[in-house]
Tab-separated table of C-alpha atoms in Angstrom:
chain	number	residue	atom	x	y	z
A	155	UNK	CA	96.232	79.310	98.560
A	156	UNK	CA	96.477	75.899	100.224
A	157	UNK	CA	97.444	73.705	97.289
A	158	UNK	CA	99.871	76.061	95.587
A	159	UNK	CA	101.547	76.926	98.920
A	160	UNK	CA	101.849	73.215	99.690
A	161	UNK	CA	103.469	72.611	96.296
A	162	UNK	CA	105.984	75.428	96.726
A	163	UNK	CA	106.905	74.575	100.325
A	164	UNK	CA	107.311	70.821	99.815
A	165	UNK	CA	109.204	71.362	96.573
A	166	UNK	CA	111.591	73.670	98.461
A	167	UNK	CA	111.962	71.170	101.313
A	168	UNK	CA	112.463	68.067	99.144
A	169	UNK	CA	113.606	69.419	95.764
A	170	UNK	CA	111.036	67.289	93.925
A	171	UNK	CA	107.915	68.327	92.043
A	172	UNK	CA	106.758	64.720	92.306
A	173	UNK	CA	106.865	64.853	96.103
A	174	UNK	CA	105.278	68.305	96.084
A	175	UNK	CA	102.500	67.018	93.852
A	176	UNK	CA	102.002	64.007	96.135
A	177	UNK	CA	101.620	66.236	99.202
A	178	UNK	CA	99.120	68.455	97.399
A	179	UNK	CA	97.320	65.366	96.105
A	180	UNK	CA	96.952	63.890	99.582
A	181	UNK	CA	95.637	67.227	100.813
A	182	UNK	CA	93.078	67.374	98.015
A	183	UNK	CA	92.051	63.730	98.370
A	184	UNK	CA	91.513	64.096	102.121
A	185	UNK	CA	89.431	67.201	101.494
A	186	UNK	CA	87.380	65.448	98.815
A	187	UNK	CA	86.663	62.427	101.002
A	188	UNK	CA	85.773	64.380	104.140
A	189	UNK	CA	83.892	67.315	102.573
A	190	UNK	CA	80.607	65.437	101.939
A	191	UNK	CA	80.588	64.190	105.526
A	192	UNK	CA	80.997	67.758	106.716
A	193	UNK	CA	78.173	68.857	104.425
A	194	UNK	CA	75.880	66.158	105.762
A	195	UNK	CA	76.669	67.176	109.341
A	196	UNK	CA	76.004	70.822	108.472
A	197	UNK	CA	72.597	69.880	107.033
A	198	UNK	CA	71.694	68.020	110.228
A	199	UNK	CA	73.314	69.997	113.026
A	200	UNK	CA	73.883	73.450	111.581
A	201	UNK	CA	76.735	75.139	109.751
A	202	UNK	CA	78.103	76.929	112.808
A	203	UNK	CA	78.438	73.692	114.785
A	204	UNK	CA	80.601	72.201	112.027
A	205	UNK	CA	82.511	75.296	110.949
A	206	UNK	CA	83.906	76.606	114.243
A	207	UNK	CA	85.803	73.474	115.327
A	208	UNK	CA	86.750	72.807	111.697
A	209	UNK	CA	88.653	76.040	111.119
A	210	UNK	CA	90.552	75.654	114.399
A	211	UNK	CA	91.615	72.112	113.519
A	212	UNK	CA	92.601	73.238	110.029
A	213	UNK	CA	94.843	76.005	111.347
A	214	UNK	CA	96.539	73.578	113.740
A	215	UNK	CA	97.034	70.972	110.992
A	216	UNK	CA	98.589	73.452	108.559
A	217	UNK	CA	100.862	74.719	111.322
A	218	UNK	CA	102.074	71.151	111.831
A	219	UNK	CA	102.948	70.885	108.120
A	220	UNK	CA	104.944	74.118	108.320
A	221	UNK	CA	106.847	73.062	111.439
A	222	UNK	CA	107.808	69.698	109.949
A	223	UNK	CA	108.860	71.203	106.619
A	224	UNK	CA	111.127	73.893	108.068
A	225	UNK	CA	112.661	71.432	110.541
A	226	UNK	CA	113.748	69.054	107.774
A	227	UNK	CA	111.382	66.225	108.656
A	228	UNK	CA	111.330	63.179	106.358
A	229	UNK	CA	108.983	63.091	103.388
A	230	UNK	CA	106.680	60.518	104.991
A	231	UNK	CA	106.032	62.890	107.880
A	232	UNK	CA	105.082	65.722	105.512
A	233	UNK	CA	102.742	63.444	103.603
A	234	UNK	CA	101.149	62.224	106.843
A	235	UNK	CA	100.377	65.717	108.106
A	236	UNK	CA	98.924	66.633	104.716
A	237	UNK	CA	95.981	64.326	105.536
A	238	UNK	CA	94.489	66.364	108.419
A	239	UNK	CA	95.364	69.596	106.615
A	240	UNK	CA	93.083	68.545	103.759
A	241	UNK	CA	90.454	66.761	105.824
A	242	UNK	CA	89.744	69.898	107.861
A	243	UNK	CA	89.347	72.327	104.948
A	244	UNK	CA	86.136	74.241	105.795
A	245	UNK	CA	83.435	73.928	103.130
A	246	UNK	CA	82.412	77.583	103.172
A	247	UNK	CA	81.534	77.702	99.463
A	248	UNK	CA	78.840	74.978	99.653
A	249	UNK	CA	77.514	76.544	102.833
A	250	UNK	CA	77.139	79.917	101.121
A	251	UNK	CA	75.376	78.349	98.144
A	252	UNK	CA	73.036	76.501	100.475
A	253	UNK	CA	72.149	79.832	102.091
A	254	UNK	CA	71.366	81.336	98.691
A	255	UNK	CA	69.040	78.428	97.902
A	256	UNK	CA	67.143	79.035	101.143
A	257	UNK	CA	67.021	82.814	100.682
A	258	UNK	CA	65.580	82.634	97.144
A	259	UNK	CA	63.381	79.589	97.925
A	260	UNK	CA	62.917	78.630	94.249
A	261	UNK	CA	65.447	76.288	92.591
A	262	UNK	CA	64.127	77.118	89.119
A	263	UNK	CA	64.240	80.894	89.570
A	264	UNK	CA	66.535	82.787	87.160
A	265	UNK	CA	67.898	84.481	90.270
A	266	UNK	CA	69.487	81.171	91.307
A	267	UNK	CA	71.667	81.282	88.189
A	268	UNK	CA	72.608	84.879	88.994
A	269	UNK	CA	73.396	83.955	92.603
A	270	UNK	CA	75.489	80.972	91.512
A	271	UNK	CA	77.358	83.173	89.040
A	272	UNK	CA	77.921	85.792	91.730
A	273	UNK	CA	79.382	83.144	94.029
A	274	UNK	CA	81.560	81.861	91.182
A	275	UNK	CA	82.899	85.371	90.584
A	276	UNK	CA	83.719	85.895	94.243
A	277	UNK	CA	85.314	82.449	94.393
A	278	UNK	CA	87.411	83.216	91.355
A	279	UNK	CA	88.519	86.518	92.867
A	280	UNK	CA	90.286	84.387	95.475
A	281	UNK	CA	91.774	82.278	92.684
A	282	UNK	CA	93.127	85.463	91.109
A	283	UNK	CA	94.466	87.016	94.308
A	284	UNK	CA	95.338	83.869	96.264
A	285	UNK	CA	98.021	82.354	94.008
A	286	UNK	CA	99.659	85.745	93.500
A	287	UNK	CA	99.822	86.374	97.255
A	288	UNK	CA	100.923	82.814	98.033
A	289	UNK	CA	103.671	82.850	95.396
A	290	UNK	CA	104.881	86.275	96.479
A	291	UNK	CA	105.031	85.199	100.123
A	292	UNK	CA	106.762	81.896	99.338
A	293	UNK	CA	109.371	83.432	97.013
A	294	UNK	CA	109.991	86.816	98.646
A	295	UNK	CA	109.435	86.157	102.377
A	296	UNK	CA	109.819	82.449	103.190
A	297	UNK	CA	108.746	79.181	101.518
A	298	UNK	CA	106.385	78.541	104.456
A	299	UNK	CA	104.818	82.017	104.474
A	300	UNK	CA	102.068	81.044	102.031
A	301	UNK	CA	100.743	78.269	104.257
A	302	UNK	CA	100.959	80.452	107.361
A	303	UNK	CA	98.849	83.115	105.633
A	304	UNK	CA	96.360	80.503	104.409
A	305	UNK	CA	95.853	79.133	107.910
A	306	UNK	CA	95.382	82.593	109.397
A	307	UNK	CA	92.921	83.735	106.730
A	308	UNK	CA	90.918	80.523	106.984
A	309	UNK	CA	90.680	80.785	110.759
A	310	UNK	CA	89.619	84.446	110.824
A	311	UNK	CA	87.346	84.253	107.765
A	312	UNK	CA	85.683	81.046	108.945
A	313	UNK	CA	84.864	82.529	112.316
A	314	UNK	CA	83.469	85.706	110.777
A	315	UNK	CA	81.263	83.644	108.461
A	316	UNK	CA	80.058	81.439	111.311
A	317	UNK	CA	79.004	84.587	113.169
A	318	UNK	CA	76.379	85.327	110.477
A	319	UNK	CA	73.439	83.587	112.124
A	320	UNK	CA	70.412	85.119	110.357
A	321	UNK	CA	71.130	83.563	106.959
A	322	UNK	CA	72.027	80.111	108.302
A	323	UNK	CA	69.624	77.403	107.034
A	324	UNK	CA	67.563	75.432	109.505
A	325	UNK	CA	68.863	71.999	110.389
A	326	UNK	CA	67.277	68.868	108.894
A	327	UNK	CA	67.829	66.000	111.295
A	328	UNK	CA	66.545	62.691	109.986
A	329	UNK	CA	64.152	60.718	112.128
A	330	UNK	CA	64.360	56.959	112.486
A	331	UNK	CA	61.245	56.522	110.347
A	332	UNK	CA	62.903	58.266	107.419
A	333	UNK	CA	65.559	55.549	107.224
A	334	UNK	CA	67.158	55.747	103.847
A	335	UNK	CA	65.702	59.162	103.096
A	336	UNK	CA	68.910	60.886	104.083
A	337	UNK	CA	71.550	58.315	103.190
A	338	UNK	CA	73.550	60.394	100.715
A	339	UNK	CA	73.004	63.014	98.038
A	340	UNK	CA	75.294	60.915	95.838
A	341	UNK	CA	72.480	58.372	95.512
A	342	UNK	CA	70.895	60.767	93.006
A	343	UNK	CA	72.077	59.864	89.462
A	344	UNK	CA	72.237	63.528	88.456
A	345	UNK	CA	74.639	64.338	91.294
A	346	UNK	CA	76.892	61.478	90.202
A	347	UNK	CA	76.964	62.788	86.634
A	348	UNK	CA	77.831	66.288	87.835
A	349	UNK	CA	80.526	64.907	90.126
A	350	UNK	CA	82.258	63.348	87.128
A	351	UNK	CA	82.143	66.678	85.297
A	352	UNK	CA	83.631	68.452	88.302
A	353	UNK	CA	86.407	65.849	88.499
A	354	UNK	CA	87.475	67.058	85.067
A	355	UNK	CA	87.385	70.666	86.258
A	356	UNK	CA	89.662	69.673	89.135
A	357	UNK	CA	92.057	68.100	86.638
A	358	UNK	CA	92.332	71.481	84.921
A	359	UNK	CA	93.050	73.276	88.199
A	360	UNK	CA	95.651	70.742	89.350
A	361	UNK	CA	97.372	70.378	85.994
A	362	UNK	CA	97.612	74.147	85.617
A	363	UNK	CA	99.048	74.696	89.085
A	364	UNK	CA	101.930	72.234	88.763
A	365	UNK	CA	102.682	72.811	85.083
A	366	UNK	CA	102.673	76.607	85.270
A	367	UNK	CA	104.932	76.473	88.341
A	368	UNK	CA	107.331	74.168	86.473
A	369	UNK	CA	107.231	76.298	83.311
A	370	UNK	CA	108.118	79.513	85.134
A	371	UNK	CA	111.007	77.683	86.812
A	372	UNK	CA	112.223	76.443	83.418
A	373	UNK	CA	112.284	79.952	81.941
A	374	UNK	CA	113.881	81.440	85.058
A	375	UNK	CA	110.848	83.534	86.073
A	376	UNK	CA	109.352	81.724	89.117
A	377	UNK	CA	107.732	84.921	90.351
A	378	UNK	CA	105.402	84.896	87.344
A	379	UNK	CA	103.758	81.639	88.420
A	380	UNK	CA	101.057	83.378	90.418
A	381	UNK	CA	100.505	85.909	87.634
A	382	UNK	CA	99.975	83.233	84.967
A	383	UNK	CA	97.656	81.207	87.178
A	384	UNK	CA	95.883	84.416	88.091
A	385	UNK	CA	95.316	85.054	84.378
A	386	UNK	CA	93.643	81.664	84.110
A	387	UNK	CA	91.426	82.492	87.097
A	388	UNK	CA	90.709	85.971	85.713
A	389	UNK	CA	89.171	84.400	82.609
A	390	UNK	CA	87.030	82.273	84.880
A	391	UNK	CA	85.923	85.311	86.881
A	392	UNK	CA	85.090	87.409	83.808
A	393	UNK	CA	83.079	84.574	82.277
A	394	UNK	CA	81.160	84.148	85.536
A	395	UNK	CA	80.189	87.816	85.605
A	396	UNK	CA	78.926	87.727	82.009
A	397	UNK	CA	77.243	84.343	82.374
A	398	UNK	CA	75.245	85.440	85.396
A	399	UNK	CA	74.032	88.607	83.685
A	400	UNK	CA	72.577	86.824	80.635
A	401	UNK	CA	69.064	85.366	80.563
A	402	UNK	CA	69.696	82.061	78.782
A	403	UNK	CA	67.061	80.392	76.615
A	404	UNK	CA	68.700	76.986	76.414
A	405	UNK	CA	68.185	74.386	79.140
A	406	UNK	CA	70.900	73.996	81.808
A	407	UNK	CA	71.896	70.568	80.489
A	408	UNK	CA	72.553	71.986	77.016
A	409	UNK	CA	74.582	74.852	78.435
A	410	UNK	CA	76.633	72.485	80.588
A	411	UNK	CA	77.516	70.227	77.662
A	412	UNK	CA	78.413	73.198	75.447
A	413	UNK	CA	80.649	74.716	78.119
A	414	UNK	CA	82.384	71.401	78.706
A	415	UNK	CA	83.106	70.889	75.038
A	416	UNK	CA	84.619	74.383	74.946
A	417	UNK	CA	86.748	73.645	78.016
A	418	UNK	CA	88.095	70.443	76.495
A	419	UNK	CA	88.970	72.168	73.211
A	420	UNK	CA	90.635	75.059	75.069
A	421	UNK	CA	92.885	72.621	76.975
A	422	UNK	CA	94.063	70.906	73.789
A	423	UNK	CA	96.915	73.286	72.736
A	424	UNK	CA	98.436	73.842	76.190
A	425	UNK	CA	101.039	71.100	75.908
A	426	UNK	CA	102.449	72.620	72.706
A	427	UNK	CA	102.890	76.158	74.130
A	428	UNK	CA	106.511	77.038	74.916
A	429	UNK	CA	106.453	80.804	75.428
A	430	UNK	CA	105.292	83.227	78.078
A	431	UNK	CA	103.132	84.988	75.507
A	432	UNK	CA	101.155	81.853	74.643
A	433	UNK	CA	100.862	80.754	78.256
A	434	UNK	CA	99.474	84.160	79.124
A	435	UNK	CA	96.629	83.750	76.630
A	436	UNK	CA	95.793	80.034	76.473
A	437	UNK	CA	95.029	79.660	80.220
A	438	UNK	CA	92.839	82.750	79.965
A	439	UNK	CA	90.808	81.108	77.190
A	440	UNK	CA	90.488	77.882	79.177
A	441	UNK	CA	89.326	79.870	82.179
A	442	UNK	CA	86.461	81.345	80.168
A	443	UNK	CA	84.755	77.934	80.111
A	444	UNK	CA	85.273	77.042	83.779
A	445	UNK	CA	82.679	79.422	85.244
A	446	UNK	CA	79.813	78.408	82.894
A	447	UNK	CA	80.485	74.769	83.770
A	448	UNK	CA	80.534	75.363	87.524
A	449	UNK	CA	77.619	77.799	87.597
A	450	UNK	CA	75.381	75.534	85.527
A	451	UNK	CA	76.357	72.521	87.614
A	452	UNK	CA	75.399	74.256	90.843
A	453	UNK	CA	72.146	75.473	89.298
A	454	UNK	CA	71.291	71.890	88.381
A	455	UNK	CA	71.927	70.801	91.974
A	456	UNK	CA	69.320	73.316	93.122
A	457	UNK	CA	66.802	71.732	90.752
A	458	UNK	CA	67.756	68.073	91.291
A	459	UNK	CA	68.329	67.848	95.048
A	460	UNK	CA	65.859	68.417	97.905
A	461	UNK	CA	66.659	71.209	100.341
A	462	UNK	CA	67.441	68.742	103.129
A	463	UNK	CA	70.523	67.478	101.254
A	464	UNK	CA	71.742	70.496	99.270
A	465	UNK	CA	74.764	71.373	101.381
A	466	UNK	CA	75.938	67.775	101.134
A	467	UNK	CA	75.322	67.748	97.373
A	468	UNK	CA	77.342	70.937	96.943
A	469	UNK	CA	80.186	69.415	98.946
A	470	UNK	CA	80.203	66.349	96.683
A	471	UNK	CA	80.849	68.685	93.763
A	472	UNK	CA	83.520	70.722	95.518
A	473	UNK	CA	84.987	67.446	96.767
A	474	UNK	CA	85.051	66.144	93.201
A	475	UNK	CA	86.996	69.240	92.154
A	476	UNK	CA	89.457	68.679	95.012
A	477	UNK	CA	89.825	64.977	94.187
A	478	UNK	CA	90.337	65.671	90.491
A	479	UNK	CA	92.868	68.311	91.445
A	480	UNK	CA	94.625	65.822	93.724
A	481	UNK	CA	94.964	63.254	90.959
A	482	UNK	CA	96.066	65.918	88.503
A	483	UNK	CA	98.816	67.418	90.651
A	484	UNK	CA	100.208	63.940	91.313
A	485	UNK	CA	100.277	62.899	87.671
A	486	UNK	CA	101.409	66.321	86.446
A	487	UNK	CA	104.178	66.372	89.058
A	488	UNK	CA	105.492	62.991	87.955
A	489	UNK	CA	105.283	63.908	84.267
A	490	UNK	CA	106.965	67.261	84.907
A	491	UNK	CA	109.835	65.635	86.786
A	492	UNK	CA	110.310	63.180	83.921
A	493	UNK	CA	109.683	65.266	80.790
A	494	UNK	CA	109.178	68.900	81.751
A	495	UNK	CA	106.198	71.218	81.966
A	496	UNK	CA	104.881	70.377	78.481
A	497	UNK	CA	104.081	66.833	79.625
A	498	UNK	CA	102.282	68.196	82.662
A	499	UNK	CA	99.977	70.272	80.458
A	500	UNK	CA	98.623	67.032	78.939
A	501	UNK	CA	96.796	66.323	82.225
A	502	UNK	CA	94.027	68.967	81.813
A	503	UNK	CA	93.293	67.717	78.290
A	504	UNK	CA	93.080	64.053	79.288
A	505	UNK	CA	91.006	64.821	82.376
A	506	UNK	CA	88.407	66.925	80.569
A	507	UNK	CA	88.234	64.539	77.602
A	508	UNK	CA	87.471	61.529	79.794
A	509	UNK	CA	84.944	63.479	81.851
A	510	UNK	CA	83.237	64.762	78.705
A	511	UNK	CA	82.735	61.218	77.422
A	512	UNK	CA	81.115	60.185	80.711
A	513	UNK	CA	79.041	63.367	80.922
A	514	UNK	CA	77.628	62.867	77.439
A	515	UNK	CA	76.768	59.273	78.304
A	516	UNK	CA	74.975	60.339	81.502
A	517	UNK	CA	73.275	63.439	80.095
A	518	UNK	CA	69.859	61.864	80.602
A	519	UNK	CA	70.396	62.078	84.373
A	520	UNK	CA	70.561	65.874	84.276
A	521	UNK	CA	66.860	66.532	83.708
A	522	UNK	CA	64.981	67.611	86.858
A	523	UNK	CA	62.040	65.454	87.894
A	524	UNK	CA	58.586	66.969	87.332
A	525	UNK	CA	57.251	69.004	90.234
A	526	UNK	CA	55.597	66.745	92.792
A	527	UNK	CA	57.342	63.603	91.571
A	528	UNK	CA	59.448	61.490	93.902
A	529	UNK	CA	63.181	61.902	93.670
A	530	UNK	CA	64.944	58.807	92.486
A	531	UNK	CA	67.552	57.295	94.748
A	532	UNK	CA	65.786	57.553	98.101
A	533	UNK	CA	66.713	61.109	99.133
A	534	UNK	CA	63.115	62.154	99.782
A	535	UNK	CA	59.952	63.381	98.105
A	536	UNK	CA	58.749	66.792	97.136
A	537	UNK	CA	55.524	67.686	98.966
A	538	UNK	CA	52.338	67.458	96.894
A	539	UNK	CA	50.773	70.737	95.828
A	540	UNK	CA	47.156	71.519	95.096
A	541	UNK	CA	46.227	72.354	91.518
A	542	UNK	CA	43.548	74.924	90.739
């Protein structure tokens, strides 16, 4: 709800999709840059210690954005307050996935794929419901109502999640002798390759949000924005449910590359669609390839990254999505202001195409190290096991 509500409120306050895209971009960039630091702190000091103050600060920051927007504050003030609004976004998704990894205690278990798919489905349920609720609140109640609801839901939901103590992973504080052992999960080549792939996924999210909003304005049906974006998310959710139920024979790397090729191809015709009928179907098709990409990426993290750095690794991926989304909403907003929604739909295609080229080039980094081997990049070492 945060990004789409930010777009709709700032666009109402300034009259510019470019400015709205810039505000959403700053929010996403701040989230992307701060999320890994929050994940690292959660690994070391516990999720509850990071989450409780985070959700309070987020609610206060979003409230500041709303107050400035409705009071007619200058654009620079809106853009400034977008920084703490994004920086304090609670990383609940990575925290949940880290709890699953601890509960199942086997990164190569088929149940990890099912758990990751389950989390993807529940995430996508929010992507189906969230934009519809945010758009309805912003168009039917008040342009600021979407952000107010987002802040309230984040505060209440974050506190309820923090109250679940039994499933919280143990902390992993680094000792002085470990030195570099806990520098950053991004030091692993496989995490860097996955981050690039997730940047492309973020480009799809951001390009869709701005371009669909502009398209519905062009055809005089702004209320359908949430419905069309919800259709895109519904395809994602359905694919996640099916993907998690299938026992795949191919390796995760092969599945990831196949899903990414499909996503890139699905984004290709968006810019040429000029009717509600086509833009009700094409985003749905693109959404079908999002979940397999995300689920497989998270499954690879479980196999590539030691337990002591998993929450941080997950936040690098979610941060990559947010950063890709930030770049996409900025570029799509500028293109939409200049040439209409069709130009904005070019952003998902360009983003996924560039990411696919990099992902193919780095595919060798996506093979888990043999059991018992040291992990490249200085994160740590798997404990030796006896062999009978």
